[in-house]
PDB file of C-alpha atoms in Angstrom:
ATOM      1  CA  GLY A   1     -22.221  -5.278 -15.057  1.00 82.00           C
ATOM      2  CA  ASN A   2     -20.282  -3.470 -17.564  1.00 87.00           C
ATOM      3  CA  SER A   3     -21.644  -0.403 -19.353  1.00 91.00           C
ATOM      4  CA  VAL A   4     -20.609   2.793 -21.455  1.00 95.00           C
ATOM      5  CA  THR A   5     -22.523   6.297 -21.142  1.00 95.00           C
ATOM      6  CA  GLN A   6     -22.180   8.640 -23.936  1.00 95.00           C
ATOM      7  CA  MET A   7     -23.176  12.319 -24.127  1.00 89.00           C
ATOM      8  CA  GLU A   8     -25.983  12.414 -26.248  1.00 86.00           C
ATOM      9  CA  GLY A   9     -25.943  14.233 -30.060  1.00 87.00           C
ATOM     10  CA  PRO A  10     -26.086  15.370 -32.105  1.00 95.00           C
ATOM     11  CA  VAL A  11     -23.004  17.511 -31.468  1.00 97.00           C
ATOM     12  CA  THR A  12     -22.992  20.591 -34.020  1.00 97.00           C
ATOM     13  CA  LEU A  13     -19.779  22.296 -34.640  1.00 97.00           C
ATOM     14  CA  SER A  14     -18.238  24.588 -37.059  1.00 97.00           C
ATOM     15  CA  GLU A  15     -15.036  23.651 -38.938  1.00 97.00           C
ATOM     16  CA  GLU A  16     -12.079  24.387 -36.458  1.00 97.00           C
ATOM     17  CA  ALA A  17     -14.066  24.300 -33.373  1.00 98.00           C
ATOM     18  CA  PHE A  18     -12.882  22.262 -30.255  1.00 98.00           C
ATOM     19  CA  LEU A  19     -14.411  18.730 -30.082  1.00 97.00           C
ATOM     20  CA  THR A  20     -15.290  16.794 -26.568  1.00 97.00           C
ATOM     21  CA  ILE A  21     -17.459  13.731 -26.391  1.00 97.00           C
ATOM     22  CA  ASN A  22     -18.013  12.626 -23.201  1.00 97.00           C
ATOM     23  CA  CYS A  23     -17.526   9.011 -22.335  1.00 97.00           C
ATOM     24  CA  THR A  24     -17.863   7.456 -18.624  1.00 97.00           C
ATOM     25  CA  TYR A  25     -17.779   3.441 -18.099  1.00 96.00           C
ATOM     26  CA  THR A  26     -18.889   1.177 -15.149  1.00 94.00           C
ATOM     27  CA  ALA A  27     -16.395  -1.902 -14.903  1.00 90.00           C
ATOM     28  CA  THR A  28     -14.780  -4.026 -12.418  1.00 82.00           C
ATOM     29  CA  GLY A  29     -11.151  -4.503 -12.537  1.00 78.00           C
ATOM     30  CA  TYR A  30      -9.012  -2.854 -15.241  1.00 83.00           C
ATOM     31  CA  PRO A  31     -11.032  -2.320 -18.541  1.00 90.00           C
ATOM     32  CA  SER A  32      -9.276  -1.653 -22.054  1.00 90.00           C
ATOM     33  CA  LEU A  33     -11.318   1.427 -23.633  1.00 93.00           C
ATOM     34  CA  PHE A  34     -11.655   2.132 -27.382  1.00 94.00           C
ATOM     35  CA  TRP A  35     -13.132   4.736 -29.424  1.00 97.00           C
ATOM     36  CA  TYR A  36     -14.755   3.626 -32.905  1.00 96.00           C
ATOM     37  CA  VAL A  37     -15.981   5.911 -35.664  1.00 97.00           C
ATOM     38  CA  GLN A  38     -18.768   5.175 -38.192  1.00 95.00           C
ATOM     39  CA  TYR A  39     -18.549   7.055 -41.438  1.00 95.00           C
ATOM     40  CA  PRO A  40     -22.084   7.470 -43.074  1.00 92.00           C
ATOM     41  CA  GLY A  41     -23.037   4.461 -44.764  1.00 89.00           C
ATOM     42  CA  GLU A  42     -19.817   2.260 -43.498  1.00 91.00           C
ATOM     43  CA  GLY A  43     -19.340   0.024 -40.762  1.00 92.00           C
ATOM     44  CA  LEU A  44     -17.339   1.064 -37.555  1.00 93.00           C
ATOM     45  CA  GLN A  45     -13.605   1.234 -37.371  1.00 94.00           C
ATOM     46  CA  LEU A  46     -11.060   1.781 -34.596  1.00 94.00           C
ATOM     47  CA  LEU A  47      -9.816   5.004 -34.004  1.00 97.00           C
ATOM     48  CA  LEU A  48      -8.138   4.832 -30.638  1.00 96.00           C
ATOM     49  CA  LYS A  49      -7.609   2.543 -27.774  1.00 93.00           C
ATOM     50  CA  ALA A  50      -6.063   2.865 -24.453  1.00 93.00           C
ATOM     51  CA  THR A  51      -5.575  -0.274 -22.469  1.00 89.00           C
ATOM     52  CA  LYS A  52      -4.446   1.002 -18.756  1.00 89.00           C
ATOM     53  CA  ALA A  53      -4.980   3.899 -16.399  1.00 91.00           C
ATOM     54  CA  ASP A  54      -3.380   7.158 -17.460  1.00 94.00           C
ATOM     55  CA  ASP A  55      -2.864   5.811 -21.093  1.00 94.00           C
ATOM     56  CA  LYS A  56      -3.627   8.421 -23.915  1.00 97.00           C
ATOM     57  CA  GLY A  57      -4.767   6.998 -26.968  1.00 96.00           C
ATOM     58  CA  SER A  58      -4.481   9.034 -30.227  1.00 97.00           C
ATOM     59  CA  ASN A  59      -4.902   9.117 -33.951  1.00 97.00           C
ATOM     60  CA  LYS A  60      -5.802  11.381 -36.775  1.00 96.00           C
ATOM     61  CA  GLY A  61      -5.836  14.416 -34.455  1.00 97.00           C
ATOM     62  CA  PHE A  62      -8.162  12.714 -31.951  1.00 98.00           C
ATOM     63  CA  GLU A  63      -7.112  11.755 -28.137  1.00 98.00           C
ATOM     64  CA  ALA A  64      -8.604  10.427 -25.282  1.00 98.00           C
ATOM     65  CA  THR A  65      -6.585   9.676 -21.899  1.00 98.00           C
ATOM     66  CA  TYR A  66      -8.057   6.611 -19.695  1.00 96.00           C
ATOM     67  CA  ARG A  67      -8.919   8.175 -16.244  1.00 96.00           C
ATOM     68  CA  LYS A  68      -9.781   5.607 -13.758  1.00 93.00           C
ATOM     69  CA  GLU A  69     -10.475   8.042 -11.273  1.00 94.00           C
ATOM     70  CA  THR A  70     -13.409   9.618 -12.787  1.00 95.00           C
ATOM     71  CA  THR A  71     -14.042   6.176 -14.879  1.00 95.00           C
ATOM     72  CA  SER A  72     -13.976   8.588 -18.210  1.00 97.00           C
ATOM     73  CA  PHE A  73     -12.549   8.340 -21.272  1.00 97.00           C
ATOM     74  CA  HIS A  74     -13.445  11.459 -23.387  1.00 98.00           C
ATOM     75  CA  LEU A  75     -12.686  12.129 -26.732  1.00 98.00           C
ATOM     76  CA  GLU A  76     -11.117  15.586 -27.704  1.00 98.00           C
ATOM     77  CA  LYS A  77     -10.010  16.936 -30.999  1.00 98.00           C
ATOM     78  CA  GLY A  78      -8.484  20.329 -31.206  1.00 97.00           C
ATOM     79  CA  SER A  79      -9.721  21.484 -34.542  1.00 96.00           C
ATOM     80  CA  VAL A  80     -12.402  19.491 -36.267  1.00 98.00           C
ATOM     81  CA  GLN A  81     -12.973  19.363 -40.063  1.00 97.00           C
ATOM     82  CA  VAL A  82     -16.172  18.744 -42.007  1.00 97.00           C
ATOM     83  CA  SER A  83     -14.686  15.329 -42.823  1.00 97.00           C
ATOM     84  CA  ASP A  84     -15.084  14.500 -39.216  1.00 98.00           C
ATOM     85  CA  SER A  85     -18.757  14.309 -39.509  1.00 97.00           C
ATOM     86  CA  ALA A  86     -19.550  10.542 -38.387  1.00 97.00           C
ATOM     87  CA  VAL A  87     -20.642   8.834 -35.257  1.00 96.00           C
ATOM     88  CA  TYR A  88     -18.661   7.894 -32.355  1.00 97.00           C
ATOM     89  CA  PHE A  89     -18.999   4.926 -30.253  1.00 96.00           C
ATOM     90  CA  CYS A  90     -16.954   4.630 -27.034  1.00 96.00           C
ATOM     91  CA  ALA A  91     -16.358   1.000 -25.777  1.00 94.00           C
ATOM     92  CA  LEU A  92     -14.921  -1.225 -23.318  1.00 92.00           C
ATOM     93  CA  SER A  93     -13.538  -4.729 -23.025  1.00 88.00           C
ATOM     94  CA  PRO A  94     -13.730  -5.600 -19.359  1.00 82.00           C
ATOM     95  CA  TYR A  95     -10.037  -7.484 -19.541  1.00 72.00           C
ATOM     96  CA  SER A  96      -7.304  -7.846 -22.111  1.00 66.00           C
ATOM     97  CA  GLY A  97      -7.937 -10.555 -24.336  1.00 66.00           C
ATOM     98  CA  TYR A  98     -11.741 -10.397 -23.642  1.00 71.00           C
ATOM     99  CA  SER A  99     -13.500 -11.556 -26.497  1.00 76.00           C
ATOM    100  CA  THR A 100     -16.423  -8.917 -26.714  1.00 84.00           C
ATOM    101  CA  LEU A 101     -16.868  -5.151 -26.117  1.00 88.00           C
ATOM    102  CA  THR A 102     -19.523  -3.349 -24.939  1.00 89.00           C
ATOM    103  CA  PHE A 103     -20.433  -0.136 -26.763  1.00 92.00           C
ATOM    104  CA  GLY A 104     -22.158   3.258 -25.752  1.00 93.00           C
ATOM    105  CA  LYS A 105     -25.096   4.365 -28.029  1.00 92.00           C
ATOM    106  CA  GLY A 106     -23.200   6.380 -30.062  1.00 94.00           C
ATOM    107  CA  THR A 107     -22.971  10.377 -30.463  1.00 96.00           C
ATOM    108  CA  MET A 108     -23.287  11.932 -33.777  1.00 96.00           C
ATOM    109  CA  LEU A 109     -20.760  14.702 -34.870  1.00 97.00           C
ATOM    110  CA  LEU A 110     -22.080  17.308 -37.613  1.00 97.00           C
ATOM    111  CA  VAL A 111     -19.401  19.714 -38.843  1.00 97.00           C
ATOM    112  CA  SER A 112     -20.261  22.764 -41.134  1.00 97.00           C
ATOM    113  CA  PRO A 113     -17.660  24.646 -43.178  1.00 95.00           C
TER     114      PRO A 113
ATOM    115  CA  ASP B   1      -6.211  -7.768 -47.720  1.00 63.00           C
ATOM    116  CA  ALA B   2      -9.750  -7.638 -48.359  1.00 83.00           C
ATOM    117  CA  GLY B   3     -12.085  -6.436 -45.308  1.00 93.00           C
ATOM    118  CA  VAL B   4     -15.272  -8.170 -43.944  1.00 96.00           C
ATOM    119  CA  ILE B   5     -17.489  -8.955 -46.827  1.00 97.00           C
ATOM    120  CA  GLN B   6     -21.059  -8.782 -46.423  1.00 97.00           C
ATOM    121  CA  SER B   7     -24.100  -9.300 -48.692  1.00 97.00           C
ATOM    122  CA  PRO B   8     -26.443  -8.028 -49.762  1.00 97.00           C
ATOM    123  CA  ARG B   9     -25.719  -4.169 -49.142  1.00 96.00           C
ATOM    124  CA  HIS B  10     -29.518  -3.523 -49.295  1.00 97.00           C
ATOM    125  CA  GLU B  11     -32.621  -6.014 -49.022  1.00 97.00           C
ATOM    126  CA  VAL B  12     -35.911  -4.873 -49.303  1.00 98.00           C
ATOM    127  CA  THR B  13     -38.672  -7.722 -48.581  1.00 97.00           C
ATOM    128  CA  GLU B  14     -42.449  -8.217 -47.404  1.00 97.00           C
ATOM    129  CA  MET B  15     -43.199  -9.330 -43.982  1.00 97.00           C
ATOM    130  CA  GLY B  16     -42.938 -12.984 -43.736  1.00 97.00           C
ATOM    131  CA  GLN B  17     -40.464 -13.918 -46.376  1.00 97.00           C
ATOM    132  CA  GLU B  18     -37.298 -15.376 -45.423  1.00 97.00           C
ATOM    133  CA  VAL B  19     -33.915 -13.326 -45.197  1.00 98.00           C
ATOM    134  CA  THR B  20     -30.747 -14.367 -45.385  1.00 98.00           C
ATOM    135  CA  LEU B  21     -27.494 -12.163 -44.962  1.00 98.00           C
ATOM    136  CA  ARG B  22     -24.062 -13.239 -45.357  1.00 98.00           C
ATOM    137  CA  CYS B  23     -20.535 -12.353 -43.991  1.00 98.00           C
ATOM    138  CA  LYS B  24     -16.979 -13.510 -45.123  1.00 98.00           C
ATOM    139  CA  PRO B  25     -14.800 -12.646 -42.228  1.00 97.00           C
ATOM    140  CA  ILE B  26     -11.002 -11.614 -42.528  1.00 95.00           C
ATOM    141  CA  SER B  27      -8.812 -14.517 -43.337  1.00 94.00           C
ATOM    142  CA  GLY B  28      -7.365 -15.734 -40.061  1.00 92.00           C
ATOM    143  CA  HIS B  29      -9.876 -14.279 -37.795  1.00 93.00           C
ATOM    144  CA  ASP B  30     -11.151 -16.544 -35.176  1.00 92.00           C
ATOM    145  CA  TYR B  31     -13.939 -14.465 -33.959  1.00 93.00           C
ATOM    146  CA  LEU B  32     -17.110 -13.411 -35.767  1.00 96.00           C
ATOM    147  CA  PHE B  33     -19.692 -11.314 -34.335  1.00 96.00           C
ATOM    148  CA  TRP B  34     -23.206 -10.267 -36.072  1.00 97.00           C
ATOM    149  CA  TYR B  35     -24.536  -6.844 -34.659  1.00 96.00           C
ATOM    150  CA  ARG B  36     -27.800  -5.125 -35.225  1.00 96.00           C
ATOM    151  CA  GLN B  37     -28.047  -0.943 -35.424  1.00 93.00           C
ATOM    152  CA  THR B  38     -31.209   0.775 -35.111  1.00 93.00           C
ATOM    153  CA  MET B  39     -31.820   4.128 -34.349  1.00 88.00           C
ATOM    154  CA  MET B  40     -34.164   3.383 -31.220  1.00 88.00           C
ATOM    155  CA  ARG B  41     -31.844   0.701 -29.830  1.00 88.00           C
ATOM    156  CA  GLY B  42     -28.196   1.836 -31.176  1.00 88.00           C
ATOM    157  CA  LEU B  43     -25.850  -1.530 -31.602  1.00 91.00           C
ATOM    158  CA  GLU B  44     -26.718  -4.556 -30.337  1.00 92.00           C
ATOM    159  CA  LEU B  45     -24.885  -7.696 -30.117  1.00 93.00           C
ATOM    160  CA  LEU B  46     -26.972 -10.527 -31.751  1.00 96.00           C
ATOM    161  CA  ILE B  47     -24.253 -13.542 -31.609  1.00 96.00           C
ATOM    162  CA  TYR B  48     -20.821 -14.479 -31.809  1.00 95.00           C
ATOM    163  CA  PHE B  49     -18.670 -17.409 -33.011  1.00 96.00           C
ATOM    164  CA  ASN B  50     -15.130 -18.575 -31.930  1.00 93.00           C
ATOM    165  CA  ASN B  51     -13.635 -21.133 -34.215  1.00 94.00           C
ATOM    166  CA  ASN B  52     -16.970 -21.355 -35.821  1.00 96.00           C
ATOM    167  CA  VAL B  53     -18.811 -22.473 -32.599  1.00 96.00           C
ATOM    168  CA  PRO B  54     -21.560 -20.230 -31.441  1.00 96.00           C
ATOM    169  CA  ILE B  55     -20.605 -18.979 -28.231  1.00 94.00           C
ATOM    170  CA  ASP B  56     -22.981 -16.640 -26.934  1.00 93.00           C
ATOM    171  CA  ASP B  57     -26.395 -15.902 -28.745  1.00 94.00           C
ATOM    172  CA  SER B  58     -28.400 -14.536 -26.065  1.00 93.00           C
ATOM    173  CA  GLY B  59     -28.601 -11.352 -28.213  1.00 93.00           C
ATOM    174  CA  MET B  60     -30.804 -13.112 -30.649  1.00 95.00           C
ATOM    175  CA  PRO B  61     -34.117 -11.554 -30.390  1.00 88.00           C
ATOM    176  CA  GLU B  62     -36.101 -14.713 -30.720  1.00 86.00           C
ATOM    177  CA  ASP B  63     -36.300 -17.849 -32.554  1.00 91.00           C
ATOM    178  CA  ARG B  64     -37.307 -16.204 -35.883  1.00 96.00           C
ATOM    179  CA  PHE B  65     -33.315 -15.576 -35.888  1.00 97.00           C
ATOM    180  CA  SER B  66     -30.916 -18.033 -36.374  1.00 97.00           C
ATOM    181  CA  ALA B  67     -27.166 -17.885 -37.276  1.00 98.00           C
ATOM    182  CA  LYS B  68     -24.479 -20.553 -38.658  1.00 97.00           C
ATOM    183  CA  MET B  69     -21.139 -20.592 -39.334  1.00 98.00           C
ATOM    184  CA  PRO B  70     -20.225 -23.871 -41.542  1.00 97.00           C
ATOM    185  CA  ASN B  71     -16.430 -23.113 -41.644  1.00 96.00           C
ATOM    186  CA  ALA B  72     -14.102 -20.464 -41.139  1.00 95.00           C
ATOM    187  CA  SER B  73     -14.735 -18.284 -44.168  1.00 96.00           C
ATOM    188  CA  PHE B  74     -18.572 -17.923 -44.329  1.00 97.00           C
ATOM    189  CA  SER B  75     -21.254 -17.271 -41.857  1.00 98.00           C
ATOM    190  CA  THR B  76     -25.062 -16.470 -42.444  1.00 98.00           C
ATOM    191  CA  LEU B  77     -27.776 -14.726 -40.323  1.00 98.00           C
ATOM    192  CA  LYS B  78     -31.300 -15.926 -41.253  1.00 98.00           C
ATOM    193  CA  ILE B  79     -34.636 -14.557 -40.523  1.00 97.00           C
ATOM    194  CA  GLN B  80     -37.946 -16.544 -40.925  1.00 97.00           C
ATOM    195  CA  PRO B  81     -40.524 -15.341 -40.859  1.00 96.00           C
ATOM    196  CA  SER B  82     -39.114 -11.484 -41.137  1.00 97.00           C
ATOM    197  CA  GLU B  83     -41.148  -8.841 -39.910  1.00 96.00           C
ATOM    198  CA  PRO B  84     -41.263  -4.789 -40.055  1.00 97.00           C
ATOM    199  CA  ARG B  85     -39.710  -4.314 -36.778  1.00 95.00           C
ATOM    200  CA  ASP B  86     -36.495  -6.215 -37.886  1.00 97.00           C
ATOM    201  CA  SER B  87     -35.910  -3.590 -40.181  1.00 97.00           C
ATOM    202  CA  ALA B  88     -32.130  -2.725 -39.475  1.00 97.00           C
ATOM    203  CA  VAL B  89     -28.794  -2.719 -40.361  1.00 96.00           C
ATOM    204  CA  TYR B  90     -27.081  -5.850 -39.800  1.00 97.00           C
ATOM    205  CA  PHE B  91     -23.041  -5.571 -39.423  1.00 96.00           C
ATOM    206  CA  CYS B  92     -20.853  -8.626 -39.299  1.00 97.00           C
ATOM    207  CA  ALA B  93     -17.275  -8.209 -37.547  1.00 96.00           C
ATOM    208  CA  SER B  94     -14.475 -10.211 -37.087  1.00 95.00           C
ATOM    209  CA  LYS B  95     -11.144 -10.150 -35.397  1.00 92.00           C
ATOM    210  CA  THR B  96      -8.713 -12.307 -33.592  1.00 88.00           C
ATOM    211  CA  ILE B  97      -6.861 -12.347 -29.895  1.00 80.00           C
ATOM    212  CA  THR B  98      -3.207 -12.078 -30.022  1.00 74.00           C
ATOM    213  CA  GLY B  99      -2.071 -12.813 -26.583  1.00 67.00           C
ATOM    214  CA  LYS B 100      -3.318 -10.284 -23.837  1.00 64.00           C
ATOM    215  CA  ASP B 101      -4.286  -7.905 -26.385  1.00 68.00           C
ATOM    216  CA  THR B 102      -8.295  -7.599 -26.984  1.00 69.00           C
ATOM    217  CA  GLY B 103      -7.931  -7.337 -30.402  1.00 75.00           C
ATOM    218  CA  GLU B 104      -9.482  -5.047 -33.054  1.00 83.00           C
ATOM    219  CA  LEU B 105     -12.743  -5.256 -34.299  1.00 89.00           C
ATOM    220  CA  PHE B 106     -13.163  -5.151 -37.868  1.00 92.00           C
ATOM    221  CA  PHE B 107     -16.527  -4.388 -39.437  1.00 94.00           C
ATOM    222  CA  GLY B 108     -18.085  -4.863 -42.695  1.00 95.00           C
ATOM    223  CA  GLU B 109     -20.061  -2.220 -44.611  1.00 94.00           C
ATOM    224  CA  GLY B 110     -23.496  -3.842 -43.063  1.00 96.00           C
ATOM    225  CA  SER B 111     -26.573  -4.939 -44.716  1.00 97.00           C
ATOM    226  CA  ARG B 112     -29.594  -2.701 -44.708  1.00 97.00           C
ATOM    227  CA  LEU B 113     -32.965  -4.785 -44.287  1.00 98.00           C
ATOM    228  CA  THR B 114     -35.954  -3.165 -45.010  1.00 98.00           C
ATOM    229  CA  VAL B 115     -39.171  -5.158 -44.205  1.00 98.00           C
ATOM    230  CA  LEU B 116     -42.391  -4.036 -45.596  1.00 96.00           C
TER     231      LEU B 116
END
């Protein structure tokens, strides 16, 4: 079946540090991959996505590259801010146009000043 | 355009009582999802609808849970009777699929349920 595995948190960083949150997946075929972010007290919102191998999704300084050879979609940011403190979810759709997403368990990021 | 609207934002009830959570999806979206989020189990898909028809309810934990979507702009998730283990944040989300695009999922702000 389809599954997403994320690194366990919390990830604790100081402001301006480099961020990596690991995400690997299991899926047949050619899934689409997503990162969603949940700020405190809010619902999830789409951060970035990639729909085919070697695509790079980017938004708000965050990036993730779809690596089919390693079945990974790691989230990175060069310099985090306190306002980036949130829970980050990696997710996949087994193919384009599929109705549901499979989410990972989420990784909490805490950034201190 | 308004986002996904959920009510109530917070609900505290006693074990055995009926709980009804409400959701208004984004206008024009033809998919509606109900999720439950807990610390222990993370984000779980309970049920989803397409064009008001339930497609997959395999995530509904037991018969105490039921969901309806009487029209394109309204859905309810009902728990009867409620139990303390139902305490969680319940999210409603909606989307539409255009062509081959999976479609961005838009979440409401959630309903935090506490069952005493």
